[in-house]
XYZ file of C-alpha atoms in Angstrom:
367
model
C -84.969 76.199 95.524
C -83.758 78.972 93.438
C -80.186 77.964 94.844
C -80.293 74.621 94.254
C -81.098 75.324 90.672
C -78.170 77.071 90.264
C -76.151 74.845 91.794
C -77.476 72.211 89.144
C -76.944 74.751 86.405
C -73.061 74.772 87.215
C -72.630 71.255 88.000
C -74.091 70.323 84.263
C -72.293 73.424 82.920
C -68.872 71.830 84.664
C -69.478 68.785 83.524
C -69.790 70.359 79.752
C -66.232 71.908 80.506
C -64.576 69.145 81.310
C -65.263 67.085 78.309
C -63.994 70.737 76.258
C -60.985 70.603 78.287
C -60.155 66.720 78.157
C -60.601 67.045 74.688
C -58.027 70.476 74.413
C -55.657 68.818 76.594
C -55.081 65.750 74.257
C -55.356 67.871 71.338
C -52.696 70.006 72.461
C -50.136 67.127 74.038
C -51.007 67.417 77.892
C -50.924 64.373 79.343
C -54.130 64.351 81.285
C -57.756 62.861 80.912
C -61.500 63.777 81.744
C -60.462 61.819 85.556
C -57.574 64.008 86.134
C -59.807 67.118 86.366
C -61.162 68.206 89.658
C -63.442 71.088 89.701
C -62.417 72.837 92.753
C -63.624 76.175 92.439
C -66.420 78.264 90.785
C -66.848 82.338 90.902
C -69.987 83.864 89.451
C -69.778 87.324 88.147
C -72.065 89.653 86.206
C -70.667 88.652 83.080
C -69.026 85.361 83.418
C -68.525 82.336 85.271
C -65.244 81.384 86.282
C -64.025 77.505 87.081
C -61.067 76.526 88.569
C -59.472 72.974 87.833
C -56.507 70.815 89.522
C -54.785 68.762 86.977
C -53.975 65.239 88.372
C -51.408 63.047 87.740
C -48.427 63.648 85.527
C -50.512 66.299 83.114
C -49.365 70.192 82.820
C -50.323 72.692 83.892
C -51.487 71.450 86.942
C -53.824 74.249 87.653
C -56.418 75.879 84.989
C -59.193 78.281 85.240
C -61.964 78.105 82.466
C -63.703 81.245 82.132
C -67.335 81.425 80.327
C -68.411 84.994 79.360
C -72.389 85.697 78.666
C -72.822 86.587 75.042
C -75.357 89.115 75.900
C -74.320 92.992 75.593
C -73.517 94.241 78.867
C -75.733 96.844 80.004
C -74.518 99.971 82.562
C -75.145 103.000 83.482
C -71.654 104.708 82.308
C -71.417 106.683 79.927
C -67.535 106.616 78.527
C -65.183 103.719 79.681
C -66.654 100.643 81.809
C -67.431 98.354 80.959
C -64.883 98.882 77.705
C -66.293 101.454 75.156
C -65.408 99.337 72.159
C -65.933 100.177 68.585
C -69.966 100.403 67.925
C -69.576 97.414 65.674
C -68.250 94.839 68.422
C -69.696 91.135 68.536
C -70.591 90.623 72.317
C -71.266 87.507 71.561
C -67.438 86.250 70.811
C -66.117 88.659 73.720
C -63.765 85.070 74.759
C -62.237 85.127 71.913
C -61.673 89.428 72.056
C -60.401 88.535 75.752
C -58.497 85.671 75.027
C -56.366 87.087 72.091
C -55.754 90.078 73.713
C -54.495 88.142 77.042
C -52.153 86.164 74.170
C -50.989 89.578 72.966
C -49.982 90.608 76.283
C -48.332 87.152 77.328
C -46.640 87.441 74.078
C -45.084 90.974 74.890
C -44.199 90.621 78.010
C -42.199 87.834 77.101
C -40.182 90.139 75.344
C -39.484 92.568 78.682
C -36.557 92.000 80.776
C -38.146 93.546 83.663
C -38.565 90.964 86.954
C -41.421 93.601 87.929
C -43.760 92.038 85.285
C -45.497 88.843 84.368
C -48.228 88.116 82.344
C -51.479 85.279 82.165
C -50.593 82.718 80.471
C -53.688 81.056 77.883
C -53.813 77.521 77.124
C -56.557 77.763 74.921
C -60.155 78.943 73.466
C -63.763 76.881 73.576
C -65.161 79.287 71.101
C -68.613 76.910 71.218
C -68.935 77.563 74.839
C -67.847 81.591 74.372
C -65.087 80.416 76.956
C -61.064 80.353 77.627
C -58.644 78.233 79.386
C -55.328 80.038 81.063
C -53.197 78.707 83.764
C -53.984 79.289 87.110
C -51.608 80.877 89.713
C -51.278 82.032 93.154
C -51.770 85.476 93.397
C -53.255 88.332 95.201
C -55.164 91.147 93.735
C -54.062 94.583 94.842
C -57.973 95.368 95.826
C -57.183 93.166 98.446
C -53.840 94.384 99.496
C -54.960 98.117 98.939
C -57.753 97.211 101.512
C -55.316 96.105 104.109
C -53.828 99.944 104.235
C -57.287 101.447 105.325
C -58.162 103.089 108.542
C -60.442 99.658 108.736
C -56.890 97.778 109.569
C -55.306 100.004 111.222
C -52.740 96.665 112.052
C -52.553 95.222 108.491
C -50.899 98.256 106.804
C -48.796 96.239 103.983
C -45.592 97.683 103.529
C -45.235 96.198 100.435
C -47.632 98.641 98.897
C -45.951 101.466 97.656
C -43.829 98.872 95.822
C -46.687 96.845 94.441
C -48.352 100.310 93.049
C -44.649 101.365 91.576
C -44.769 98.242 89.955
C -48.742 98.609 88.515
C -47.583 102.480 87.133
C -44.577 100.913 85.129
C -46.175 98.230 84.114
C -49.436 100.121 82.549
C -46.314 102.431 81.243
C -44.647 99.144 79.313
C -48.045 97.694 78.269
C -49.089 101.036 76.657
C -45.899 100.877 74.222
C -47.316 97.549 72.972
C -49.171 97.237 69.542
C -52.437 97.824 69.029
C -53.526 96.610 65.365
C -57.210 98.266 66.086
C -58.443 101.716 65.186
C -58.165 104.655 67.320
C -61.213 105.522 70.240
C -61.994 109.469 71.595
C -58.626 110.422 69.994
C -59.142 114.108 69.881
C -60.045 117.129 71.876
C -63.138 117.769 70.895
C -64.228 113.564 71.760
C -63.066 114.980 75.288
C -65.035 118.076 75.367
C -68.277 115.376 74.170
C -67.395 113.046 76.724
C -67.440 115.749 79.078
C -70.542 117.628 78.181
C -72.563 113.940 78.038
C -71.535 113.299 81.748
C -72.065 116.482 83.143
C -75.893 116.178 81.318
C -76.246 112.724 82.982
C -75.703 114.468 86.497
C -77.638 117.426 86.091
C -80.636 114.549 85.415
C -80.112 112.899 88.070
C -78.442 115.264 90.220
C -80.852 118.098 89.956
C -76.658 120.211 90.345
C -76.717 121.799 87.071
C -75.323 125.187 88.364
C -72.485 123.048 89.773
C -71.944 120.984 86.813
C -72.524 123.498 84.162
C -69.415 125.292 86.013
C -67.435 122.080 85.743
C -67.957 121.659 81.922
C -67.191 124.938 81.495
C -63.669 124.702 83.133
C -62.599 121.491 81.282
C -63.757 123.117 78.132
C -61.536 125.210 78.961
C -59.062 123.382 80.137
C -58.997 121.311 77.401
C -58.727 124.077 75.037
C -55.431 125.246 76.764
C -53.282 121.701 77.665
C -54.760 119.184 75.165
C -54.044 118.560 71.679
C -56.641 118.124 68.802
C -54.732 114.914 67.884
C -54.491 113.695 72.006
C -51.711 110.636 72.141
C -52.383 107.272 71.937
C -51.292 103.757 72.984
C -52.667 99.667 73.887
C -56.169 100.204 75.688
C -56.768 98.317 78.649
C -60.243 99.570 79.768
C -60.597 98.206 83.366
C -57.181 98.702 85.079
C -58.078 99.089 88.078
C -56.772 97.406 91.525
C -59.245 94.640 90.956
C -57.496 93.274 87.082
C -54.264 93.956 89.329
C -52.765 90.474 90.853
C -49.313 90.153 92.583
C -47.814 87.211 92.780
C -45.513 85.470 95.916
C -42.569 87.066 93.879
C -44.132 90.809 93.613
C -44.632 89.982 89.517
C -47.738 92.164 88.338
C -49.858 90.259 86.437
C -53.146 91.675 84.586
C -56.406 90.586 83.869
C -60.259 91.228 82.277
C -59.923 93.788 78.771
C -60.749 93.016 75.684
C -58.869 96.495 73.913
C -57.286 95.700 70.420
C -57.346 99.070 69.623
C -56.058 102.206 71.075
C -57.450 104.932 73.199
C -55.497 108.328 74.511
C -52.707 107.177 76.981
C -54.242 109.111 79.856
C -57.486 107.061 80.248
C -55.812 104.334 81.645
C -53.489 106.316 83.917
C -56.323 108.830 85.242
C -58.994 105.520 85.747
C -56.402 103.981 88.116
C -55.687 107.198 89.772
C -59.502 107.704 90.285
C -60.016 104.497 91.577
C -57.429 105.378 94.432
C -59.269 107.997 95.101
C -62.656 107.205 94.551
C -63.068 103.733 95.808
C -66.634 102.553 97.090
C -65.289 102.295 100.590
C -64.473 105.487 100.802
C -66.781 106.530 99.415
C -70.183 105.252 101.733
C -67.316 106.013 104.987
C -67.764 109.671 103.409
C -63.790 109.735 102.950
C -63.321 108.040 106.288
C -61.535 104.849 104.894
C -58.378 106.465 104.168
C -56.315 108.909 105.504
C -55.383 111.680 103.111
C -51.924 110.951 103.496
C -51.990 107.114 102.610
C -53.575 108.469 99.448
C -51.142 110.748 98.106
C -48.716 108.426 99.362
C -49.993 105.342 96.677
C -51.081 108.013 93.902
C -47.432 109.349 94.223
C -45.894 105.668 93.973
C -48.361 104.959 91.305
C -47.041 107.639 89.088
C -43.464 107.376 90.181
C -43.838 103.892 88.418
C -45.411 104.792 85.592
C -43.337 108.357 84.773
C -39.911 106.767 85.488
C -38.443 110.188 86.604
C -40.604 112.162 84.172
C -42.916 114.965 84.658
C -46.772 114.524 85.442
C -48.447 115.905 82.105
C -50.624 119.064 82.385
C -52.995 116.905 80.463
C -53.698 114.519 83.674
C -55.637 116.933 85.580
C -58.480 117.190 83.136
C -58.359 113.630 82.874
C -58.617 112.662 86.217
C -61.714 115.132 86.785
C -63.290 113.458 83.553
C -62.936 109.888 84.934
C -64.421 111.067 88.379
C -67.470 112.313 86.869
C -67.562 109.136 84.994
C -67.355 106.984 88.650
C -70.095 109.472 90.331
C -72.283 108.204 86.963
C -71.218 104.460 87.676
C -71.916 104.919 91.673
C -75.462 106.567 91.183
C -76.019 103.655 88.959
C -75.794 101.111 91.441
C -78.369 102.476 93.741
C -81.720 101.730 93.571
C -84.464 103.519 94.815
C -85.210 101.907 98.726
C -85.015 103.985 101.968
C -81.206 102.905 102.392
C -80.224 103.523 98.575
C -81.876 107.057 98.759
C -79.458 107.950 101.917
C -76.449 106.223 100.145
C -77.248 108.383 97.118
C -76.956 111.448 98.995
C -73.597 110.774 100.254
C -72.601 109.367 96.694
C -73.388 112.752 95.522
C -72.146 114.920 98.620
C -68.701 113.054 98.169
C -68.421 113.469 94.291
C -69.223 116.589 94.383
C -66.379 117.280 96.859
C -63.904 115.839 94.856
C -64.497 116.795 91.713
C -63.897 120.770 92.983
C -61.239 119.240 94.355
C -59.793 117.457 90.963
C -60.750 120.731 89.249
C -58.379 122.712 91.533
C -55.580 120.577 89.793
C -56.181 122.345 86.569
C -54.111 124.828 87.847
């Protein structure tokens, strides 16, 4: 019953849609119609509800996705950057319009970038009554998927393709960071670092019970911090979420980018060190106790990653510290998704066995 009702739910909320739509289409000039639309597709997510269109007929585009975000605060156990720390006075409740503008912003810039590496999503248009978008839809894959492919779990679907795909992610975060950001600044300095850092490691040692372990690790990035970053740490564009899951590819290897809402700027490592992490750190390997991928196909994508993204620079000093900060972050986010049954109580174990691993690990990069 319960399924059926939601079924109903969509169909009614679809049908709400299309009238939006038919009515953006002929305000904008697209020759098209309420009968032209064909629902085709719907994707439920925590925070939004996704519907994908065909266009019949003579209209264009011929392909649309409307996407309706809740208006209620999102609620998680992280403490620093998903989902999006944004400024403590943000409206939840218009977070289309925050998505949709900033999607415009990038479209807008990337238009500007001779670079056949990089595309961008194009919008159509805003429902603000429904707290929804319109943007084209297109074929592409995200590099979740493709990164999946290169596990030990397919050992005969290894994509070549992939070092190029993740050179292509690195430059493009590199090129979206130079864009403008008319917001204010987020955790800009040092010492926001040192707070971030000191308000995971607490979180842990609660529900950890590690604090002689994770007292040690604050201490070291304290330190750490004191020695390779700034008080003034450099900025650029936030993103929030770039991680392999926002990361599409199309047919043509064009990296397109989805799901952040930043108009406002952050320090240019967050972004860098959350995608590294999530090479690292995925949830696969994670509950496969680092089984899922081979050390080597790691450094292998985190190399290509950066090559893309440095363009024949060095790797900043400041990365390390960075890195370690975002996996403490993920070990929060991965506790938080456990609840407390037989099965989540043996999952949280290995959670914490594995983090802990790592984050020595990311801690001997501090050099």
């Amino acid at each position: 019953m319960a399924a059926e009702g939601e079924r109903l739910t969509m169909e009614l909320e679809a049908a709400a849609i299309i009238d939006h739509v038919a009515d953006r289409m002929s305000a904008d000039g697209w020759n098209g119609s309420r009968e032209s639309l064909r629902l085709r597709r719907t994707v439920v997510r925590q925070f939004s509800r996704q519907f994908w269109f065909d266009v019949e007929g003579q209209a264009a585009p011929r392909a649309i996705v409307v996407k309706v975000c809740e208006r209620r605060t999102p609620r998680r156990p992280r403490a620093l950057h998903l989902p999006v720390a944004p400024p403590p006075d943000f409206d939840w409740s218009g977070r289309a319009a925050s998505e949709y503008q900033a999607l415009t912003a990038i479209e807008r810039h990337f238009a500007t970038v001779d670079d056949p590496r990089f595309g961008a999503v194009r919008t159509l248009g805003l429902i603000p009554e429904l707290n929804a978008f319109i943007t084209e839809r297109f074929e592409a894959t995200s590099l979740k998927a493709t990164f999946r492919r290169a596990s030990r779990l397919n050992p005969l679907t290894s994509p070549r393709e992939l070092p190029t795909i993740l050179s292509g992610a690195g430059a493009w975060l590199r090129e979206y960071q130079r864009r403008p950001a008319p917001g204010g600044v987020l955790r800009g300095t040092r010492d926001d670092f040192v707070a971030a850092t000191a308000e995971l490691c607490q979180t842990l040692i609660r529900a950890t019970g590690e604090e002689r372990f994770l007292v040690s690790v604050r201490r070291e990035m304290e330190a750490a911090a004191e020695t390779v970053l700034p008080q003034a740490l450099p900025t650029g564009a936030a993103h929030g979420d770039y991680g392999q899951a926002n990361v599409l590819v199309t047919r043509d290897r064009r990296i397109l980018v989805l799901d952040t809402l930043a108009d406002w700027q952050v320090p240019l490592l967050e972004d860098l060190a959350y995608f590294l992490v999530g090479i690292d750190c995925s949830r696969i390997h994670v509950l496969t106790g680092g089984l899922a991928y081979s050390a080597r196909t790691l450094e292998a994508a985190r190399r290509a990653f950066l090559d893309g993204y440095l363009a024949g620079g060095a790797e900043p000093a400041a990365l390390a510290p960075y890195e370690t900060l975002l996996v403490l972050d993920r070990w929060v986010a991965q506790l938080g998704k456990l609840d407390g049954g037989l099965v989540s109580r043996g999952k949280r174990r290995m959670v914490n066995d594995w983090f802990r691993g790592h984050t020595a690990r990311t801690l001997g990069r501090l050099g």
